[in-house]
């Protein structure tokens, strides 16, 4: 029986774990296997991953998912990859050995490099020096400055990079290269347009690397992978892993979630609540420049079809604040307990928690901000703090939604949501209240992996077209606003005041 059934596999290489998921034609999950990897914090603000560990985990979960589904590689029509974006690996072409741990998207060590590049710009543009070309401001978040840091700080690496001995990749490229043969069997060195659009090195219009920006950052072109669409056959898995199965889809995790949520028409948006929050608005075939602190990014490109772009609001700390309350404060032992604790009170008791742990991302882009818990009085207890923690995710999302409405000129009427935090009913109701629009969770919550599976399946004809994706999407649960308008705006004004308390913190005394 199992021999005849054909599925699609997605590898979801996330910030905290790597998963392999097998889907059927209806987009239902057939099997999943997952392994966490180590978070390496060498000093304050630095976050690293061991790329070798991640590759090993990838092989483990591929085997695990196949075993759980009771199928073998012949039952897998194609593999798609989705990944934590921006995280940067540099490795040896001849051996596959990374020259340094992967530098993770949250890592802030490249602030000086970003400042240096901004200072070298004509005065009026500063951090927006490359924004017209790449859609992004100079910030520690993106890959280009992370590559520059490795080249500038790891002994001997610059010379070897210039001699063509080293390769750069985001996690999609690292896994694809290894899956398709690596050093020994001619691994394919390719990335897709969505991941490339997060490097600060790709021209959004030509979809090619910008040689001048690479030169400004001191990055040799020979390190960079070839940029391809998000849905095409890039190569086949080498024997022993998925035996000749085509790898046929790559999407950065947030773009994959947008695709998996079937936000395929201009004006449709989704918000993913994970370690951080990422809201993407499909802007169709036009790359819209934001006037309000959002990023312009590639949403997806299916084979030879026109490129679809998105506006993105990235929030660095949302679910990871819940982890911080669990791990650093010990107020809870499981993430889900934050809801139980918060439910013991009706409101935040006047406390607002702005988790600017890595500065503030969208829409503020303030690297000088640091976290603050404000509005404290003798009255405030740990339940109020738990509520303030959950509310901070909703308020940050409101800031991003306001920016999107301002940029697009067409207010969003409902928001599709997904990610690890959307099981939290208290948060979702408060989110609808504070946005004043409906919040909708789909039946299939695994939108990120599903998006990558769709991209791969479309390339090999497993699904015929995007109408299949639309047809598979079904509404799971809807939260409607219940708060009255005056309260909504009063609370949001207090939040905005709280944000001002976090700014200008980092200076010569505090780094
Ligand atoms: P990622 O893909 O970024 O690793 P996930 O989508 O798996 O993240 O979501 C995990 C995040 O969700 C964690 O940061 C965790 O703290 C948070 N989380 C999980 N369950 C809950 C819950 N019940 N309430 C609030 N936050 C939660």
XYZ file of C-alpha atoms and ligand atoms in Angstrom:
538
model
C 0.000 0.000 0.000
C 2.638 2.446 1.148
C 4.557 1.803 -2.082
C 1.885 3.461 -4.216
C 1.310 6.525 -2.091
C 3.202 9.596 -3.207
C 3.826 12.568 -0.952
C 5.978 15.686 -0.767
C 8.547 16.366 1.944
C 9.492 19.713 3.422
C 12.614 20.340 5.442
C 11.982 23.218 7.850
C 15.316 24.424 9.179
C 14.243 26.844 11.923
C 16.023 28.965 14.520
C 15.576 26.460 17.327
C 15.005 23.160 15.527
C 15.042 21.275 12.249
C 11.979 19.375 11.096
C 11.079 17.110 8.212
C 7.386 16.990 7.369
C 5.608 14.814 4.857
C 2.400 16.157 3.290
C -0.311 14.646 1.134
C -2.101 16.261 -1.795
C -4.651 17.964 0.491
C -1.825 19.595 2.424
C -2.453 17.369 5.449
C 0.494 16.300 7.575
C 1.367 12.622 7.093
C 4.406 12.548 9.399
C 6.797 14.863 11.171
C 10.139 14.457 12.881
C 11.968 17.210 14.721
C 15.309 17.734 16.487
C 16.437 20.854 18.360
C 19.942 22.236 18.009
C 22.227 24.077 20.363
C 21.967 27.848 20.725
C 25.500 29.143 21.192
C 25.875 32.515 22.961
C 29.630 33.327 23.042
C 28.984 36.809 24.450
C 26.167 39.329 24.934
C 24.416 39.963 21.628
C 26.107 37.080 19.800
C 24.081 34.051 18.640
C 25.617 31.141 16.729
C 24.640 27.714 15.409
C 26.829 24.766 14.484
C 26.068 24.186 10.778
C 27.476 20.646 10.949
C 25.069 19.806 13.778
C 22.197 21.203 11.710
C 23.163 19.100 8.676
C 23.377 16.006 10.893
C 19.961 16.812 12.403
C 18.555 17.263 8.919
C 19.591 13.737 7.958
C 18.140 12.412 11.213
C 14.738 14.027 10.734
C 14.517 12.995 7.078
C 15.023 9.383 8.168
C 12.667 9.855 11.120
C 9.825 11.292 9.050
C 10.141 8.570 6.377
C 10.041 5.903 9.096
C 7.020 7.445 10.842
C 5.129 7.669 7.545
C 6.241 4.118 6.777
C 7.410 5.140 3.302
C 10.743 5.328 1.505
C 12.308 7.875 -0.815
C 10.430 6.450 -3.828
C 7.215 7.680 -2.226
C 8.508 11.249 -2.114
C 7.806 13.180 -5.315
C 9.971 16.149 -4.327
C 11.625 17.882 -1.399
C 11.228 21.542 -0.506
C 13.436 23.522 1.849
C 12.364 26.375 4.094
C 14.744 27.987 6.522
C 15.533 30.568 9.151
C 16.541 33.481 6.965
C 19.707 35.616 6.999
C 21.682 33.152 9.162
C 25.076 32.954 7.501
C 27.470 30.049 6.887
C 30.861 30.192 5.142
C 32.473 26.851 4.330
C 35.312 25.221 2.416
C 34.399 24.196 -1.112
C 36.783 21.218 -0.996
C 35.860 19.727 2.371
C 32.452 21.117 3.339
C 33.913 22.331 6.646
C 32.515 25.643 7.896
C 35.241 28.181 8.734
C 33.174 29.524 11.656
C 29.894 28.796 13.407
C 26.863 30.078 11.536
C 26.051 33.647 12.596
C 22.337 33.756 13.395
C 19.908 36.455 12.238
C 19.434 37.722 15.813
C 23.166 38.307 16.307
C 24.110 41.987 16.720
C 27.917 41.779 16.361
C 27.848 43.497 12.971
C 26.589 46.845 14.274
C 29.998 48.482 13.714
C 30.168 47.174 10.149
C 26.647 48.476 9.477
C 27.569 51.866 11.015
C 30.752 52.056 8.952
C 28.860 51.381 5.723
C 26.195 53.934 6.693
C 28.830 56.596 7.493
C 30.422 56.084 4.085
C 27.096 57.049 2.471
C 26.090 60.556 1.423
C 24.691 62.249 4.573
C 21.042 62.204 3.744
C 20.751 58.464 3.215
C 22.833 56.868 6.015
C 21.407 53.469 6.931
C 19.145 53.627 3.869
C 22.189 53.650 1.575
C 21.201 50.489 -0.315
C 17.452 50.526 0.369
C 16.333 51.471 -3.153
C 18.268 48.554 -4.612
C 17.806 45.848 -1.981
C 14.700 46.984 -0.065
C 16.465 46.831 3.310
C 18.120 49.310 5.677
C 21.654 48.666 6.925
C 21.121 46.591 10.070
C 22.762 43.712 11.914
C 19.845 41.491 10.838
C 20.920 40.814 7.237
C 23.521 38.409 5.839
C 25.934 40.694 3.933
C 27.471 42.339 7.013
C 27.641 38.907 8.685
C 29.748 37.589 5.764
C 31.912 40.716 6.041
C 32.415 40.035 9.771
C 33.641 36.484 9.080
C 35.991 37.737 6.360
C 37.364 40.449 8.642
C 37.667 38.444 11.847
C 38.503 34.827 11.103
C 42.190 34.332 10.442
C 43.175 33.556 6.858
C 39.600 33.572 5.606
C 39.806 36.664 3.418
C 42.745 35.293 1.386
C 41.037 31.942 0.987
C 37.770 33.572 -0.056
C 39.609 35.645 -2.653
C 41.309 32.493 -3.943
C 37.826 30.997 -4.560
C 38.186 28.320 -1.877
C 35.177 29.342 0.227
C 31.428 29.341 -0.302
C 28.725 31.407 1.380
C 25.198 30.276 1.962
C 22.127 30.857 4.057
C 20.731 27.656 5.577
C 18.797 26.725 2.409
C 22.003 26.802 0.385
C 23.987 24.924 3.027
C 21.419 22.109 3.125
C 20.872 21.988 -0.652
C 24.644 21.788 -1.288
C 24.971 18.946 1.205
C 21.827 17.097 0.061
C 22.930 17.196 -3.583
C 26.415 15.812 -3.029
C 28.467 18.305 -1.017
C 32.237 18.440 -1.521
C 32.578 14.920 -2.851
C 29.759 14.702 -5.360
C 29.395 18.176 -6.801
C 26.847 19.744 -4.468
C 24.680 22.390 -6.111
C 25.530 25.914 -4.895
C 22.228 27.717 -5.326
C 19.852 29.909 -3.350
C 16.377 31.172 -4.159
C 15.215 34.738 -4.701
C 13.533 35.007 -1.292
C 16.632 34.070 0.682
C 18.836 36.169 -1.588
C 16.561 39.145 -0.918
C 17.602 39.016 2.772
C 21.341 39.334 2.182
C 21.423 43.060 1.246
C 23.367 41.905 -1.803
C 20.586 41.222 -4.324
C 19.094 43.835 -6.637
C 15.316 43.439 -6.233
C 14.668 44.330 -9.862
C 17.279 42.243 -11.702
C 17.263 39.403 -9.115
C 21.062 39.291 -9.443
C 23.860 40.049 -6.996
C 24.845 43.728 -6.930
C 28.609 43.755 -7.520
C 29.091 47.243 -6.084
C 27.445 46.404 -2.769
C 29.438 43.162 -2.548
C 32.620 45.186 -3.226
C 31.665 47.774 -0.561
C 31.367 44.926 1.946
C 34.567 43.257 0.685
C 32.753 40.092 -0.405
C 34.242 38.195 -3.394
C 31.591 37.274 -5.973
C 32.989 33.729 -6.214
C 31.571 32.949 -2.736
C 28.000 33.734 -3.693
C 25.518 31.060 -4.816
C 23.563 31.250 -8.054
C 20.139 32.855 -7.557
C 17.190 30.828 -8.872
C 13.406 30.865 -8.563
C 11.592 29.432 -5.509
C 10.032 26.556 -7.434
C 12.124 24.532 -9.888
C 14.298 21.421 -9.785
C 17.689 22.516 -8.410
C 19.226 19.051 -8.258
C 18.730 15.548 -6.942
C 19.546 14.141 -3.536
C 22.598 11.959 -3.511
C 22.181 8.249 -2.810
C 21.812 7.316 0.815
C 19.641 10.211 1.880
C 16.679 10.574 -0.407
C 18.110 8.612 -3.348
C 17.622 10.759 -6.412
C 14.596 12.668 -5.124
C 14.504 16.152 -6.688
C 14.931 19.159 -4.441
C 12.445 21.450 -6.146
C 11.427 24.276 -3.808
C 13.180 26.831 -1.612
C 11.492 29.635 0.328
C 12.719 31.600 3.339
C 10.541 30.669 6.321
C 8.354 33.784 6.329
C 7.799 33.697 2.595
C 7.001 29.978 2.899
C 4.372 30.737 5.549
C 2.863 33.398 3.270
C 2.683 30.830 0.466
C 1.351 28.117 2.786
C -1.326 30.544 4.019
C -2.402 30.984 0.392
C -1.760 34.757 0.514
C -1.357 34.605 -3.240
C -3.234 37.744 -4.217
C -2.145 41.331 -3.908
C -3.391 42.795 -0.608
C -3.420 39.502 1.354
C -1.301 39.310 4.503
C -0.258 36.852 7.179
C 1.468 37.213 10.527
C 3.618 34.429 11.962
C 4.085 34.306 15.751
C 7.287 32.382 16.519
C 10.605 33.382 18.090
C 9.889 36.764 16.526
C 6.878 37.978 14.532
C 6.864 38.494 10.812
C 3.995 40.072 8.928
C 4.090 39.897 5.133
C 1.736 41.691 2.777
C 1.642 40.436 -0.812
C 2.104 43.514 -3.056
C 1.821 41.617 -6.357
C 4.436 42.095 -9.041
C 5.401 45.536 -7.760
C 8.280 46.032 -5.294
C 6.746 48.760 -3.111
C 9.238 50.975 -1.233
C 8.092 51.579 2.339
C 7.769 55.056 3.799
C 7.013 53.587 7.219
C 9.844 51.328 8.328
C 8.880 48.134 6.513
C 11.157 45.999 4.371
C 10.668 45.342 0.680
C 11.344 41.718 -0.069
C 10.682 39.002 -2.619
C 7.581 37.023 -1.670
C 8.091 34.182 -4.156
C 8.817 33.365 -7.768
C 7.331 30.229 -9.279
C 9.628 29.029 -12.085
C 9.476 31.470 -15.013
C 6.375 33.279 -13.740
C 6.666 36.970 -12.746
C 8.254 37.728 -9.384
C 5.816 38.474 -6.559
C 6.982 40.960 -3.904
C 5.976 41.679 -0.310
C 6.194 44.364 2.315
C 7.428 42.897 5.563
C 7.271 43.981 9.176
C 9.837 42.026 11.197
C 9.654 42.046 15.000
C 12.712 40.536 16.694
C 11.267 39.423 20.041
C 7.801 37.949 20.615
C 7.731 34.207 21.454
C 11.334 34.469 22.621
C 10.128 36.838 25.364
C 7.981 33.977 26.661
C 11.082 31.757 26.565
C 13.012 34.441 28.448
C 10.345 34.579 31.158
C 10.601 30.797 31.388
C 14.400 30.383 31.206
C 15.820 33.602 32.627
C 13.172 34.500 35.222
C 11.799 31.036 35.971
C 8.261 32.443 36.387
C 6.895 29.548 34.342
C 8.242 26.118 33.384
C 6.412 25.702 30.046
C 5.642 28.356 27.442
C 1.920 27.524 27.652
C 1.844 28.473 31.373
C 2.197 32.118 30.408
C -1.490 32.020 29.507
C -2.539 30.417 32.805
C -0.558 33.012 34.721
C -1.892 35.899 32.642
C -5.487 34.646 32.977
C -5.392 35.238 36.753
C -5.811 38.971 36.143
C -8.098 41.029 33.923
C -5.503 43.484 32.659
C -1.826 44.420 32.781
C -2.185 46.447 35.993
C -0.583 49.374 34.187
C 2.621 47.495 33.239
C 4.026 47.542 29.697
C 6.955 45.350 28.624
C 8.892 46.483 25.544
C 11.250 43.604 24.679
C 13.854 45.601 22.749
C 16.481 42.956 23.536
C 18.240 43.349 20.162
C 17.144 46.929 19.673
C 13.823 47.500 17.925
C 13.165 46.166 14.437
C 10.106 47.227 12.398
C 8.826 49.837 12.210
C 11.395 51.658 14.384
C 14.803 50.187 13.370
C 16.486 51.494 16.527
C 19.638 49.531 17.433
C 20.150 51.868 20.403
C 16.984 50.640 22.169
C 17.050 48.072 24.962
C 14.251 46.301 26.819
C 12.128 48.044 29.444
C 9.321 47.107 31.807
C 7.519 50.338 32.638
C 4.447 51.529 34.511
C 5.446 49.537 37.611
C 3.796 50.215 40.962
C 3.577 48.242 44.195
C 0.314 46.816 42.791
C 1.859 44.954 39.858
C 2.338 41.188 40.345
C 3.699 38.346 38.231
C 0.346 37.754 36.534
C 0.281 41.365 35.352
C 3.796 40.876 34.028
C 2.708 37.687 32.215
C -0.088 39.715 30.643
C 2.266 42.512 29.700
C 4.501 39.881 28.064
C 1.652 38.575 25.893
C 0.332 42.044 25.161
C 3.764 43.183 23.930
C 3.413 40.794 20.985
C 0.008 42.231 20.122
C 1.124 45.863 20.430
C 4.216 45.335 18.318
C 1.994 43.695 15.704
C -0.350 46.712 15.788
C 2.601 49.021 15.063
C 3.503 46.932 12.030
C -0.078 46.704 10.791
C -0.459 50.487 11.045
C 2.726 50.872 8.976
C 1.369 48.457 6.367
C -1.941 50.257 6.135
C -0.102 53.557 5.715
C 2.196 52.171 2.991
C -0.472 50.347 1.025
C -3.239 52.929 1.507
C -5.746 50.066 1.775
C -6.514 49.048 5.383
C -6.339 45.328 5.975
C -9.705 43.857 6.912
C -8.519 40.608 8.477
C -5.228 39.002 9.424
C -4.266 35.374 8.823
C -2.070 34.080 11.640
C 0.163 31.064 12.294
C 3.201 30.009 14.353
C 3.827 28.574 17.807
C 2.081 31.350 19.764
C -1.299 31.207 18.011
C -2.482 28.391 20.283
C -2.650 31.112 22.939
C -6.326 32.143 22.983
C -5.770 35.058 25.387
C -3.178 36.525 23.050
C -5.270 35.997 19.923
C -8.347 37.664 21.448
C -6.252 40.571 22.671
C -4.671 40.779 19.220
C -8.081 41.136 17.551
C -9.052 43.701 20.220
C -5.970 45.837 19.771
C -6.011 45.668 15.940
C -9.745 46.172 15.576
C -9.862 43.548 12.798
C -10.607 39.812 12.737
C -7.747 37.411 13.382
C -8.032 34.075 11.564
C -6.132 30.840 12.137
C -6.176 28.209 9.351
C -7.042 24.541 9.871
C -3.540 23.501 8.894
C -1.241 25.373 11.257
C 2.003 24.095 9.697
C 2.051 26.822 7.079
C 5.828 27.269 6.846
C 6.654 23.676 5.998
C 3.526 23.457 3.864
C 4.622 26.481 1.802
C 7.941 24.809 0.989
C 6.151 21.575 0.141
C 3.838 23.489 -2.221
C 6.802 25.169 -3.958
C 8.473 21.780 -4.501
C 5.266 19.988 -5.473
C 4.322 22.640 -8.039
C 7.716 22.271 -9.745
C 7.237 18.543 -10.340
C 3.516 18.649 -11.157
C 2.367 17.071 -7.866
C 0.072 20.088 -7.581
C -1.064 21.628 -10.849
C -1.203 25.264 -9.887
C -1.805 27.810 -7.167
C -5.552 27.115 -7.284
C -4.785 23.801 -5.554
C -3.151 25.795 -2.744
C -6.165 28.084 -2.411
C -8.491 25.093 -2.380
C -6.515 23.407 0.432
C -6.745 26.455 2.729
C -9.544 26.238 5.282
C -10.508 28.488 8.190
C -9.780 26.971 11.597
C -10.737 29.643 14.129
C -11.678 33.336 14.035
C -11.336 35.959 16.802
C -13.383 39.149 16.485
C -12.630 42.476 18.202
C -14.599 42.991 21.436
C -12.819 46.009 22.927
C -14.337 49.413 22.439
C -12.520 51.878 20.275
C -11.670 54.378 23.031
C -9.983 51.716 25.192
C -8.106 50.322 22.213
C -6.590 53.678 21.361
C -5.901 54.615 24.999
C -3.988 51.382 25.643
C -2.074 51.752 22.382
C -1.072 55.322 23.300
C 0.376 53.963 26.568
C 2.289 51.339 24.606
C 3.761 54.012 22.340
C 4.818 55.960 25.421
C 6.477 52.821 26.799
C 8.423 52.428 23.539
C 9.907 55.921 23.921
C 11.400 54.820 27.268
C 13.573 52.193 25.537
C 15.244 54.541 23.033
C 18.718 56.104 23.263
C 19.842 53.514 25.800
C 22.944 52.209 24.022
C 25.709 54.821 23.978
C 29.425 54.976 24.774
C 28.729 53.761 28.325
C 26.441 50.897 27.337
C 27.330 48.664 24.446
P 10.181 29.223 15.577
O 9.674 28.613 14.300
O 10.549 30.673 15.459
O 11.248 28.417 16.263
P 7.571 28.434 16.679
O 6.602 28.867 15.644
O 7.828 26.980 16.863
O 8.924 29.252 16.595
O 7.022 29.034 18.059
C 7.735 28.865 19.220
C 7.561 30.100 20.089
O 6.213 30.158 20.566
C 8.465 30.055 21.299
O 9.190 31.258 21.362
C 7.531 29.896 22.480
O 7.970 30.678 23.579
C 6.206 30.406 21.952
N 5.055 29.673 22.522
C 4.806 28.349 22.438
N 3.644 28.036 23.059
C 3.141 29.206 23.543
C 1.961 29.559 24.259
N 1.045 28.643 24.602
N 1.790 30.864 24.571
C 2.683 31.795 24.210
N 3.809 31.519 23.527
C 4.043 30.243 23.195
